[in-house]
CSV table of C-alpha atoms and ligand atoms in Angstrom, one decimal:
chain,number,residue,atom,x,y,z
N,1380,MET,CA,104.6,186.0,66.2
N,1381,SER,CA,108.0,184.3,66.3
N,1382,GLU,CA,110.0,183.6,63.2
N,1383,PRO,CA,108.7,180.3,61.6
N,1384,THR,CA,111.1,177.3,61.6
N,1385,LEU,CA,113.2,176.9,58.5
N,1386,TYR,CA,113.3,173.2,57.3
N,1387,HIS,CA,116.1,171.9,55.1
N,1388,ASN,CA,116.3,169.1,52.6
N,1389,LEU,CA,117.5,165.8,53.9
N,1390,ILE,CA,120.2,164.4,51.6
N,1391,GLY,CA,122.6,161.6,52.6
N,1392,GLY,CA,121.8,162.2,56.3
N,1393,GLU,CA,122.6,165.9,56.2
N,1394,TRP,CA,120.2,168.8,56.5
N,1395,VAL,CA,121.0,171.1,53.6
N,1396,ARG,CA,119.7,174.2,51.9
N,1397,SER,CA,118.5,174.1,48.3
N,1398,THR,CA,121.1,175.1,45.7
N,1399,THR,CA,118.5,177.5,44.4
N,1400,GLY,CA,118.8,179.6,47.6
N,1401,GLN,CA,115.0,179.9,47.6
N,1402,THR,CA,112.4,178.9,50.1
N,1403,PHE,CA,108.6,178.8,50.3
N,1404,GLU,CA,106.1,179.1,53.2
N,1405,SER,CA,103.5,176.6,54.3
N,1406,THR,CA,100.6,178.3,55.9
N,1407,ASN,CA,97.6,177.2,58.0
N,1408,PRO,CA,94.5,177.0,55.8
N,1409,ALA,CA,92.3,177.7,58.8
N,1410,ASP,CA,94.1,181.0,59.3
N,1411,THR,CA,96.6,181.9,56.6
N,1412,ARG,CA,98.2,184.5,58.8
N,1413,GLU,CA,99.9,181.6,60.6
N,1414,ILE,CA,103.1,180.3,58.9
N,1415,VAL,CA,103.7,176.7,59.8
N,1416,GLY,CA,107.2,176.6,58.4
N,1417,ARG,CA,109.6,177.6,55.7
N,1418,PHE,CA,110.8,174.9,53.3
N,1419,GLN,CA,113.4,174.6,50.6
N,1420,ARG,CA,112.2,175.5,47.1
N,1421,SER,CA,114.3,172.8,45.4
N,1422,GLY,CA,115.3,172.2,41.8
N,1423,ALA,CA,116.9,169.6,39.6
N,1424,ASP,CA,120.4,169.9,41.2
N,1425,ASP,CA,118.9,169.1,44.7
N,1426,ILE,CA,117.1,166.1,43.2
N,1427,ALA,CA,120.4,164.9,41.5
N,1428,ALA,CA,122.2,165.1,44.9
N,1429,ALA,CA,119.5,163.2,46.7
N,1430,VAL,CA,119.3,160.5,44.1
N,1431,GLN,CA,123.1,160.1,44.3
N,1432,ALA,CA,122.9,159.8,48.0
N,1433,ALA,CA,120.1,157.2,47.8
N,1434,ALA,CA,122.0,155.2,45.2
N,1435,HIS,CA,125.1,155.2,47.4
N,1436,ALA,CA,123.1,154.1,50.5
N,1437,TYR,CA,121.4,151.4,48.5
N,1438,GLU,CA,124.6,149.3,48.3
N,1439,ALA,CA,124.6,148.6,52.0
N,1440,TRP,CA,120.8,148.8,52.7
N,1441,ARG,CA,120.0,146.1,50.1
N,1442,LEU,CA,122.3,143.7,51.9
N,1443,THR,CA,121.0,144.5,55.4
N,1444,PRO,CA,118.8,141.5,56.3
N,1445,ALA,CA,115.2,142.3,55.9
N,1446,PRO,CA,114.3,141.3,59.5
N,1447,LYS,CA,116.9,143.8,60.7
N,1448,ARG,CA,115.3,146.4,58.4
N,1449,GLY,CA,112.0,145.5,60.0
N,1450,GLU,CA,113.4,146.0,63.5
N,1451,ILE,CA,114.1,149.7,62.7
N,1452,LEU,CA,110.5,150.0,61.6
N,1453,PHE,CA,109.2,148.4,64.8
N,1454,LYS,CA,111.3,150.9,66.8
N,1455,ALA,CA,110.0,153.8,64.6
N,1456,ALA,CA,106.4,152.6,65.3
N,1457,GLU,CA,107.0,152.9,69.1
N,1458,LEU,CA,108.4,156.4,68.6
N,1459,LEU,CA,105.6,157.5,66.4
N,1460,ARG,CA,103.1,156.3,69.0
N,1461,GLN,CA,104.8,158.4,71.6
N,1462,ARG,CA,104.7,161.5,69.4
N,1463,LYS,CA,101.2,160.9,68.0
N,1464,GLU,CA,99.5,163.9,69.6
N,1465,GLN,CA,102.2,166.4,68.8
N,1466,TYR,CA,102.4,165.3,65.2
N,1467,ALA,CA,98.6,165.3,64.8
N,1468,ARG,CA,98.5,168.9,66.0
N,1469,ASP,CA,101.2,169.8,63.5
N,1470,MET,CA,99.2,168.1,60.8
N,1471,THR,CA,96.0,170.0,61.6
N,1472,ARG,CA,98.0,173.3,61.5
N,1473,GLU,CA,99.6,172.5,58.2
N,1474,MET,CA,96.6,171.2,56.3
N,1475,GLY,CA,93.4,171.8,58.3
N,1476,LYS,CA,91.9,168.4,58.9
N,1477,VAL,CA,90.2,168.2,62.3
N,1478,ILE,CA,92.4,166.9,65.2
N,1479,ALA,CA,90.5,163.6,65.5
N,1480,GLU,CA,91.2,162.9,61.9
N,1481,ALA,CA,94.8,164.0,62.1
N,1482,ARG,CA,95.3,161.5,64.9
N,1483,GLY,CA,93.8,158.9,62.6
N,1484,ASP,CA,96.2,159.9,59.8
N,1485,VAL,CA,99.2,159.4,62.2
N,1486,GLN,CA,97.6,156.1,63.4
N,1487,GLU,CA,97.5,154.9,59.8
N,1488,ALA,CA,101.2,155.4,59.6
N,1489,ILE,CA,101.7,153.6,62.9
N,1490,ASP,CA,99.6,150.7,61.6
N,1491,MET,CA,101.7,150.7,58.4
N,1492,LEU,CA,104.9,150.6,60.3
N,1493,TYR,CA,103.9,147.5,62.3
N,1494,PHE,CA,102.4,145.8,59.3
N,1495,ILE,CA,105.4,146.3,57.0
N,1496,ALA,CA,107.9,145.7,59.8
N,1497,GLY,CA,106.4,142.2,60.1
N,1498,GLU,CA,106.9,141.7,56.4
N,1499,GLY,CA,110.7,141.8,57.1
N,1500,ARG,CA,110.3,138.2,58.4
N,1501,ARG,CA,108.0,137.1,55.5
N,1502,LEU,CA,108.5,138.6,52.0
N,1503,TYR,CA,107.3,135.3,50.8
N,1504,GLY,CA,108.4,133.8,47.5
N,1505,GLN,CA,107.5,130.4,46.1
N,1506,THR,CA,109.2,127.0,46.1
N,1507,THR,CA,107.8,124.6,43.5
N,1508,PRO,CA,108.9,121.2,42.3
N,1509,SER,CA,111.0,120.9,39.2
N,1510,GLU,CA,110.0,118.8,36.2
N,1511,MET,CA,113.6,117.3,36.4
N,1512,PRO,CA,114.7,114.8,39.0
N,1513,ASN,CA,117.5,116.4,40.9
N,1514,LYS,CA,116.7,120.1,40.7
N,1515,PHE,CA,115.3,122.6,43.2
N,1516,GLN,CA,113.6,125.9,42.3
N,1517,MET,CA,112.2,129.0,44.0
N,1518,SER,CA,111.4,132.6,43.4
N,1519,VAL,CA,112.5,135.6,45.6
N,1520,ARG,CA,111.7,139.3,45.6
N,1521,VAL,CA,114.5,141.6,44.8
N,1522,PRO,CA,114.6,145.4,45.3
N,1523,LEU,CA,114.9,147.8,42.4
N,1524,GLY,CA,117.1,150.6,43.7
N,1525,VAL,CA,116.2,154.2,44.2
N,1526,CYS,CA,112.5,155.0,44.4
N,1527,GLY,CA,111.1,158.5,43.7
N,1528,LEU,CA,108.0,159.2,45.7
N,1529,ILE,CA,105.6,162.1,45.2
N,1530,THR,CA,102.9,162.5,47.8
N,1531,PRO,CA,99.8,164.6,48.3
N,1532,TRP,CA,98.7,166.9,51.1
N,1533,ASN,CA,95.4,165.2,52.1
N,1534,PHE,CA,97.0,162.3,54.0
N,1535,PRO,CA,100.3,163.9,54.6
N,1536,MET,CA,101.7,161.2,56.9
N,1537,ALA,CA,99.7,158.1,56.0
N,1538,ILE,CA,100.4,158.2,52.3
N,1539,PRO,CA,104.2,158.8,52.6
N,1540,SER,CA,104.1,155.8,54.9
N,1541,TRP,CA,102.3,153.7,52.3
N,1542,LYS,CA,105.1,154.4,49.9
N,1543,ILE,CA,108.3,154.7,52.0
N,1544,LEU,CA,107.8,151.5,54.1
N,1545,PRO,CA,107.2,148.8,51.4
N,1546,ALA,CA,110.1,150.4,49.5
N,1547,LEU,CA,112.4,150.2,52.5
N,1548,ILE,CA,111.6,146.7,53.8
N,1549,LEU,CA,112.5,145.3,50.4
N,1550,GLY,CA,115.9,147.0,50.5
N,1551,ASN,CA,115.2,150.0,48.2
N,1552,THR,CA,116.2,153.5,49.1
N,1553,VAL,CA,114.0,156.6,48.7
N,1554,VAL,CA,113.8,160.2,47.6
N,1555,ILE,CA,110.5,161.7,48.6
N,1556,LYS,CA,109.1,165.0,47.5
N,1557,PRO,CA,106.1,165.7,49.7
N,1558,ALA,CA,103.3,168.1,48.6
N,1559,GLU,CA,104.3,171.8,49.1
N,1560,ASP,CA,101.0,172.4,51.1
N,1561,ALA,CA,101.9,169.9,53.8
N,1562,PRO,CA,105.5,168.9,54.0
N,1563,LEU,CA,105.9,169.0,57.8
N,1564,SER,CA,104.2,165.6,58.4
N,1565,THR,CA,106.7,163.9,56.1
N,1566,TYR,CA,109.5,165.4,58.2
N,1567,ASN,CA,107.9,164.2,61.4
N,1568,PHE,CA,107.4,160.7,60.0
N,1569,VAL,CA,111.0,160.4,58.7
N,1570,GLN,CA,112.3,161.8,62.0
N,1571,CYS,CA,111.0,158.7,63.7
N,1572,LEU,CA,112.8,156.5,61.2
N,1573,LEU,CA,116.0,158.4,61.7
N,1574,ASP,CA,115.7,158.2,65.5
N,1575,ALA,CA,115.0,154.5,65.2
N,1576,GLY,CA,118.4,154.0,63.5
N,1577,LEU,CA,117.7,154.3,59.8
N,1578,PRO,CA,121.1,154.8,58.1
N,1579,PRO,CA,121.9,158.0,56.3
N,1580,GLY,CA,120.8,158.3,52.7
N,1581,VAL,CA,118.2,155.5,52.9
N,1582,VAL,CA,115.4,158.1,53.0
N,1583,ASN,CA,116.0,161.6,51.5
N,1584,ILE,CA,113.6,164.5,51.5
N,1585,VAL,CA,113.5,167.2,48.9
N,1586,THR,CA,110.8,169.8,49.1
N,1587,GLY,CA,109.5,172.1,46.4
N,1588,TYR,CA,107.0,172.4,43.6
N,1589,GLY,CA,105.9,169.7,41.1
N,1590,PRO,CA,107.4,171.1,37.9
N,1591,GLU,CA,110.6,172.2,39.6
N,1592,ALA,CA,111.4,169.3,41.9
N,1593,GLY,CA,108.9,166.5,41.1
N,1594,GLU,CA,109.5,166.3,37.4
N,1595,PRO,CA,113.3,166.1,37.6
N,1596,LEU,CA,112.8,163.2,40.1
N,1597,VAL,CA,110.7,161.4,37.6
N,1598,ARG,CA,113.1,162.1,34.8
N,1599,HIS,CA,116.3,161.1,36.6
N,1600,PRO,CA,117.8,158.0,34.9
N,1601,ASP,CA,118.9,156.5,38.3
N,1602,VAL,CA,115.4,156.4,39.7
N,1603,LYS,CA,113.9,153.0,39.0
N,1604,VAL,CA,110.4,153.3,40.5
N,1605,VAL,CA,108.1,156.3,40.6
N,1606,SER,CA,105.1,156.2,43.0
N,1607,PHE,CA,102.7,159.1,42.7
N,1608,THR,CA,99.5,160.1,44.4
N,1609,GLY,CA,97.7,163.1,43.0
N,1610,SER,CA,95.6,164.3,40.1
N,1611,THR,CA,94.9,162.2,37.0
N,1612,ALA,CA,96.2,165.0,34.7
N,1613,VAL,CA,99.6,165.0,36.5
N,1614,GLY,CA,99.8,161.2,36.7
N,1615,HIS,CA,99.2,161.0,33.0
N,1616,HIS,CA,102.0,163.4,32.3
N,1617,LEU,CA,104.4,161.7,34.7
N,1618,THR,CA,103.7,158.3,33.1
N,1619,LYS,CA,104.9,159.7,29.7
N,1620,VAL,CA,108.0,161.3,31.3
N,1621,ALA,CA,108.9,158.1,33.1
N,1622,ALA,CA,108.4,155.9,30.0
N,1623,GLU,CA,111.5,157.5,28.5
N,1624,THR,CA,113.7,155.7,31.0
N,1625,LEU,CA,111.4,152.6,31.4
N,1626,LYS,CA,110.7,153.2,35.0
N,1627,HIS,CA,108.1,151.2,37.0
N,1628,VAL,CA,105.3,153.7,37.7
N,1629,SER,CA,102.5,153.3,40.3
N,1630,LEU,CA,99.8,155.9,40.2
N,1631,GLU,CA,97.0,156.6,42.6
N,1632,MET,CA,94.7,159.3,41.3
N,1633,GLY,CA,91.2,160.7,41.2
N,1634,GLY,CA,87.8,159.4,42.4
N,1635,LYS,CA,84.1,160.1,42.0
N,1636,ASN,CA,82.9,157.7,44.6
N,1637,GLY,CA,79.2,156.8,44.8
N,1638,ILE,CA,77.1,155.5,47.7
N,1639,ILE,CA,74.0,153.5,46.5
N,1640,VAL,CA,71.1,153.8,48.9
N,1641,MET,CA,68.4,151.2,48.3
N,1642,ASP,CA,64.8,151.7,49.4
N,1643,ASP,CA,65.2,149.1,52.2
N,1644,ALA,CA,68.3,150.8,53.7
N,1645,ASP,CA,68.4,152.0,57.3
N,1646,LEU,CA,68.2,155.7,56.5
N,1647,ASP,CA,69.6,156.9,59.8
N,1648,LEU,CA,72.6,154.7,59.3
N,1649,VAL,CA,72.9,156.1,55.8
N,1650,VAL,CA,72.8,159.7,57.1
N,1651,GLU,CA,75.6,159.1,59.6
N,1652,GLY,CA,77.7,157.4,56.9
N,1653,VAL,CA,77.1,160.1,54.3
N,1654,LEU,CA,78.1,162.9,56.6
N,1655,TRP,CA,81.3,161.1,57.4
N,1656,GLY,CA,82.0,160.0,53.8
N,1657,ALA,CA,81.2,163.3,52.1
N,1658,PHE,CA,82.4,165.8,54.7
N,1659,GLY,CA,85.1,164.0,56.6
N,1660,THR,CA,88.5,165.7,55.7
N,1661,THR,CA,86.3,168.4,54.1
N,1662,GLY,CA,85.6,166.1,51.2
N,1663,GLN,CA,89.3,166.1,50.4
N,1664,ARG,CA,89.8,162.3,50.1
N,1665,CYS,CA,90.3,160.4,46.9
N,1666,THR,CA,87.7,158.1,48.5
N,1667,ALA,CA,85.2,160.9,49.4
N,1668,SER,CA,81.5,160.1,49.0
N,1669,SER,CA,80.8,162.7,46.3
N,1670,ARG,CA,77.7,161.0,44.9
N,1671,LEU,CA,74.6,159.5,46.6
N,1672,ILE,CA,72.8,157.3,44.2
N,1673,ALA,CA,69.5,157.0,46.0
N,1674,HIS,CA,66.4,155.0,45.1
N,1675,ARG,CA,63.7,157.4,44.2
N,1676,ALA,CA,61.4,156.1,46.9
N,1677,VAL,CA,63.8,157.4,49.6
N,1678,ALA,CA,65.8,160.2,47.8
N,1679,THR,CA,63.7,163.1,49.1
N,1680,GLU,CA,63.5,161.9,52.7
N,1681,LEU,CA,67.2,161.2,52.6
N,1682,GLY,CA,67.9,164.8,51.4
N,1683,ARG,CA,65.7,166.1,54.2
N,1684,LYS,CA,67.4,164.1,56.9
N,1685,LEU,CA,70.8,165.0,55.6
N,1686,ALA,CA,70.0,168.7,55.4
N,1687,ALA,CA,68.9,168.7,59.1
N,1688,LYS,CA,72.2,167.1,60.2
N,1689,ALA,CA,74.5,168.9,57.8
N,1690,ASP,CA,73.5,172.2,59.3
N,1691,GLY,CA,74.7,170.9,62.6
N,1692,ILE,CA,78.3,170.4,61.4
N,1693,THR,CA,80.6,172.7,63.3
N,1694,ILE,CA,83.1,174.4,60.9
N,1695,GLY,CA,86.3,176.0,62.0
N,1696,ASN,CA,89.9,175.5,63.1
N,1697,GLY,CA,90.4,171.7,63.5
N,1698,LEU,CA,92.5,172.2,66.7
N,1699,ASP,CA,89.3,172.9,68.5
N,1700,GLU,CA,87.9,169.5,69.5
N,1701,ARG,CA,84.3,170.7,69.0
N,1702,VAL,CA,84.9,171.4,65.3
N,1703,SER,CA,83.9,168.6,62.9
N,1704,MET,CA,84.9,170.1,59.6
N,1705,GLY,CA,87.9,172.2,58.6
N,1706,PRO,CA,88.8,174.4,55.6
N,1707,SER,CA,89.9,173.6,52.1
N,1708,ILE,CA,93.6,173.3,51.7
N,1709,ASN,CA,94.5,176.4,49.7
N,1710,ALA,CA,93.1,179.3,47.6
N,1711,ASP,CA,93.1,177.3,44.3
N,1712,GLN,CA,91.3,174.4,45.8
N,1713,TYR,CA,88.8,176.7,47.5
N,1714,LYS,CA,88.1,178.4,44.2
N,1715,ILE,CA,87.5,175.0,42.6
N,1716,VAL,CA,84.9,174.2,45.3
N,1717,CYS,CA,83.2,177.6,45.0
N,1718,ASP,CA,83.1,177.3,41.2
N,1719,TYR,CA,81.6,173.8,41.2
N,1720,VAL,CA,78.9,174.9,43.6
N,1721,GLU,CA,78.0,177.7,41.1
N,1722,ILE,CA,78.1,175.2,38.2
N,1723,GLY,CA,75.8,172.9,40.1
N,1724,LYS,CA,73.3,175.7,40.6
N,1725,GLN,CA,73.5,176.7,37.0
N,1726,GLU,CA,73.1,173.1,35.9
N,1727,GLY,CA,69.7,173.1,37.7
N,1728,ALA,CA,70.5,170.9,40.7
N,1729,VAL,CA,68.7,171.8,43.8
N,1730,VAL,CA,70.6,173.1,46.8
N,1731,VAL,CA,69.4,170.8,49.7
N,1732,ALA,CA,72.0,172.1,52.2
N,1733,GLY,CA,74.8,174.6,52.4
N,1734,GLY,CA,75.8,176.2,49.1
N,1735,GLU,CA,77.7,179.2,50.4
N,1736,ARG,CA,81.2,180.1,51.3
N,1737,LEU,CA,81.8,181.4,54.8
N,1738,THR,CA,83.4,184.8,55.2
N,1739,THR,CA,82.0,186.0,58.5
N,1740,GLU,CA,83.9,186.8,61.6
N,1741,GLY,CA,86.1,183.9,62.6
N,1742,TYR,CA,86.2,182.5,59.0
N,1743,SER,CA,87.6,185.4,57.1
N,1744,HIS,CA,91.3,184.2,57.2
N,1745,GLY,CA,90.6,180.6,56.1
N,1746,TYR,CA,89.2,178.7,53.2
N,1747,PHE,CA,85.8,177.7,54.7
N,1748,HIS,CA,82.8,176.5,52.8
N,1749,GLN,CA,79.5,175.2,54.0
N,1750,PRO,CA,78.9,171.4,53.6
N,1751,THR,CA,76.9,171.3,50.5
N,1752,ILE,CA,74.3,168.8,49.3
N,1753,PHE,CA,72.7,169.0,45.9
N,1754,GLY,CA,69.5,167.1,45.1
N,1755,ASP,CA,67.8,166.2,41.9
N,1756,VAL,CA,71.1,165.7,40.2
N,1757,LYS,CA,71.3,164.0,36.8
N,1758,PRO,CA,74.2,161.6,36.2
N,1759,SER,CA,75.5,163.6,33.3
N,1760,MET,CA,75.9,166.9,35.2
N,1761,GLN,CA,79.4,168.1,35.8
N,1762,ILE,CA,78.9,167.9,39.5
N,1763,ALA,CA,78.1,164.2,39.1
N,1764,GLN,CA,81.0,163.5,36.8
N,1765,GLU,CA,84.0,165.5,37.9
N,1766,GLU,CA,86.1,165.2,41.1
N,1767,ILE,CA,85.6,168.3,43.2
N,1768,PHE,CA,87.7,167.4,46.2
N,1769,GLY,CA,85.7,169.5,48.6
N,1770,PRO,CA,82.6,169.4,50.9
N,1771,VAL,CA,80.1,168.8,48.1
N,1772,THR,CA,77.9,165.8,47.4
N,1773,ALA,CA,75.2,165.1,44.9
N,1774,ILE,CA,72.0,163.1,45.3
N,1775,ILE,CA,71.1,161.3,42.1
N,1776,PRO,CA,67.7,159.6,42.1
N,1777,VAL,CA,67.4,156.2,40.4
N,1778,ASP,CA,64.6,153.6,40.0
N,1779,SER,CA,66.3,150.2,40.5
N,1780,LEU,CA,69.5,148.5,41.5
N,1781,ASP,CA,70.5,148.0,37.9
N,1782,GLU,CA,70.2,151.6,37.2
N,1783,ALA,CA,72.1,152.5,40.4
N,1784,ILE,CA,75.0,150.3,39.5
N,1785,SER,CA,75.1,151.7,35.9
N,1786,VAL,CA,75.1,155.2,37.3
N,1787,ALA,CA,77.7,154.3,39.9
N,1788,ASN,CA,80.0,152.9,37.1
N,1789,GLY,CA,79.2,155.7,34.7
N,1790,VAL,CA,82.2,157.9,35.6
N,1791,LYS,CA,85.8,157.8,34.4
N,1792,TYR,CA,87.1,156.9,37.8
N,1793,GLY,CA,86.9,153.6,39.8
N,1794,LEU,CA,88.3,154.0,43.3
N,1795,SER,CA,85.6,153.3,45.9
N,1796,SER,CA,81.9,152.6,46.0
N,1797,SER,CA,79.3,151.5,48.5
N,1798,ILE,CA,75.8,150.2,48.9
N,1799,TYR,CA,73.3,150.5,51.8
N,1800,THR,CA,70.8,147.7,51.7
N,1801,ARG,CA,69.4,145.0,54.1
N,1802,ASP,CA,69.0,142.6,51.2
N,1803,VAL,CA,71.9,140.2,50.9
N,1804,ASN,CA,71.2,139.4,47.3
N,1805,GLN,CA,71.4,143.1,46.3
N,1806,ALA,CA,74.6,143.5,48.4
N,1807,PHE,CA,76.3,140.6,46.6
N,1808,ARG,CA,75.2,141.8,43.2
N,1809,ALA,CA,76.7,145.2,43.9
N,1810,MET,CA,79.9,143.7,45.2
N,1811,ARG,CA,80.3,141.8,42.0
N,1812,ASP,CA,79.2,144.5,39.5
N,1813,LEU,CA,80.5,147.8,40.9
N,1814,ASP,CA,83.6,148.6,38.9
N,1815,SER,CA,85.9,150.0,41.6
N,1816,GLY,CA,88.9,148.8,43.5
N,1817,ILE,CA,87.1,149.1,46.9
N,1818,VAL,CA,83.4,148.3,47.7
N,1819,TYR,CA,81.8,148.9,51.0
N,1820,VAL,CA,78.5,147.4,52.2
N,1821,ASN,CA,76.5,149.4,54.8
N,1822,ALA,CA,79.3,151.9,55.2
N,1823,PRO,CA,80.5,154.9,53.3
N,1824,THR,CA,83.2,155.0,50.7
N,1825,ILE,CA,86.0,156.1,53.0
N,1826,GLY,CA,87.9,154.2,55.8
N,1827,ALA,CA,90.2,151.7,54.1
N,1828,GLU,CA,92.5,149.7,56.4
N,1829,ILE,CA,96.2,149.4,55.5
N,1830,HIS,CA,96.4,145.7,55.2
N,1831,LEU,CA,94.1,145.3,52.2
N,1832,PRO,CA,95.0,146.5,48.8
N,1833,PHE,CA,94.1,150.2,48.1
N,1834,GLY,CA,93.6,151.5,44.7
N,1835,GLY,CA,91.2,151.8,41.8
N,1836,THR,CA,90.2,150.8,38.3
N,1837,LYS,CA,89.9,153.0,35.2
N,1838,ALA,CA,91.4,156.5,35.4
N,1839,THR,CA,92.0,156.1,39.1
N,1840,GLY,CA,95.2,154.1,38.7
N,1841,ASN,CA,97.4,152.1,36.4
N,1842,GLY,CA,96.8,148.6,37.8
N,1843,HIS,CA,98.9,148.8,41.0
N,1844,ARG,CA,97.8,148.8,44.6
N,1845,GLU,CA,99.1,150.4,47.7
N,1846,GLY,CA,98.6,148.8,51.1
N,1847,GLY,CA,98.4,145.1,51.7
N,1848,VAL,CA,101.2,142.7,50.6
N,1849,GLN,CA,100.3,143.9,47.1
N,1850,ALA,CA,102.2,147.1,47.8
N,1851,LEU,CA,105.4,145.0,47.8
N,1852,ASP,CA,104.9,144.4,44.1
N,1853,VAL,CA,105.4,148.0,43.2
N,1854,PHE,CA,108.8,148.1,44.8
N,1855,SER,CA,110.3,144.7,43.8
N,1856,GLU,CA,110.9,142.4,40.9
N,1857,TRP,CA,111.0,138.6,41.0
N,1858,LYS,CA,114.1,136.5,40.6
N,1859,SER,CA,113.7,132.9,39.8
N,1860,LEU,CA,116.4,130.6,41.0
N,1861,TYR,CA,117.1,127.1,39.7
N,1862,ILE,CA,119.6,124.8,41.5
N,1863,ASP,CA,120.6,121.7,39.7
N,1864,PHE,CA,122.2,119.0,41.9
N,1865,ASN,CA,122.1,116.2,39.3
N,1866,GLY,CA,125.8,116.3,38.5
N,1867,GLN,CA,125.0,115.7,34.8
N,1868,LEU,CA,123.4,118.2,32.4
N,1869,GLN,CA,119.5,118.1,32.5
N,1870,ARG,CA,117.7,119.9,29.7
N,1871,ALA,CA,114.2,121.2,30.7
N,1872,GLN,CA,111.4,120.5,28.2
N,1873,ILE,CA,113.6,117.9,26.5
N,1874,ASP,CA,115.2,115.3,28.7
N,1875,ASN,CA,112.1,114.5,30.7
N,1876,ALA,CA,109.5,115.0,28.0
N,1877,GLU,CA,107.1,112.4,26.5
P,573,UN1,C1,92.8,159.2,50.2
P,573,UN1,O1,91.6,159.4,50.1
P,573,UN1,O2,93.6,159.8,49.5
P,573,UN1,O3,90.3,155.0,53.0
P,573,UN1,C2,93.3,158.2,51.1
P,573,UN1,C3,90.5,156.1,53.5
P,573,UN1,C4,91.8,156.5,54.1
P,573,UN1,C5,92.8,156.8,53.1
P,573,UN1,C6,92.3,157.7,52.1
P,573,UN1,N1,92.2,155.4,55.0
P,573,UN1,O4,89.6,157.0,53.5
């Protein structure tokens, strides 16, 4: 096998080694003998250099007209379209999602490029009449400066695009630390921006581990915004760290998303949706359908139908077009999945499908586990409460819509939820009462589109949203402008008051 490519940090437009002199390897989770690339194992000094480069680039970038910034993004979108297949293959190799889904991940970044590029000619503020006669007033968005972005491995191109692009269109500059399990897709995405003409220092990449490179980024006094996607525990910690320097912090964290299945639902449609929602991306989506809250009248039949189809899922290396589910991302995550499956068995849940890791010929070098469905699950069980982030879902029988909604809401997270029913009244009640940032009707909990807000309530987030025009709020502040053309002093609240 040839020597794997060595990737460098991108700082101020230069490809540089880490000052630590150390590197780490990213391996293919479907076959860990394959090294996808070697990356810089960076530390606080590398972060400091990147932040300085970003702060320097900010001075010119913030004054570049937003429509011109948008033109670079339009060009990058065209380049990414041309490179979609190659980058999708890289993504499957670095993090294991099947090739069709990797193409979808790249497509999400393409969609985001076009959407945010268009914002360059909008970035709407308000004009509103003044209470005084000869006075004009309006509000405009202003950028904040250097943004520190920390991104996960499960959507290794889409999620960096969700953060980088709104930051850039507003005139901010960026230092991104991608997940150590899947940094290559960030390189590929940023390469399109560079080739489209993005000036040096506007986007900087520093690779490494959370405590060594992520934390210094969040601590750095010249970083004004932190946007993080990952675990609730880390998000909680980063919030406290960032509070010391009063940074704006946007967090996107865990989920324990439930699909409600009512007794009037089209069960065949449900089965298709559940297999996609629970086992797509090997269950490694924040939005994964990890609970099926099923009316008791259909719960057993649903389990039977699901089991029959789950056994037909082809597991393996996602580069093979016939494969429909890949591996877990790494040894730690694999252990978590295996441990939760054991916990579920010990808690007394019934294994309806799967339940075992795969170690036979063809699977022995990757982190493969059978798609696993538990039945007869109680809402209080650990497998019904805690995020597993793997191919495991739990059928929880309930007796009514009220109970279903209360079970759906009875977890600490609030990202996505769904209801399958043919009854419009039940659907609207669920849309109103489900406490989550995203609700689907007659579709599973995954599959958000980039132009609506993405994010969750409760321990999933801290009130911000990615996607949609709402993403702009994370990376900007408002400036209110008052223009008095009266020629004589006018005192608001006094001169024109009753
Ligand atoms: C995630 O789960 O971390 O809605 C992101 C979806 C994708 C994005 C998921 N568009 O499932």
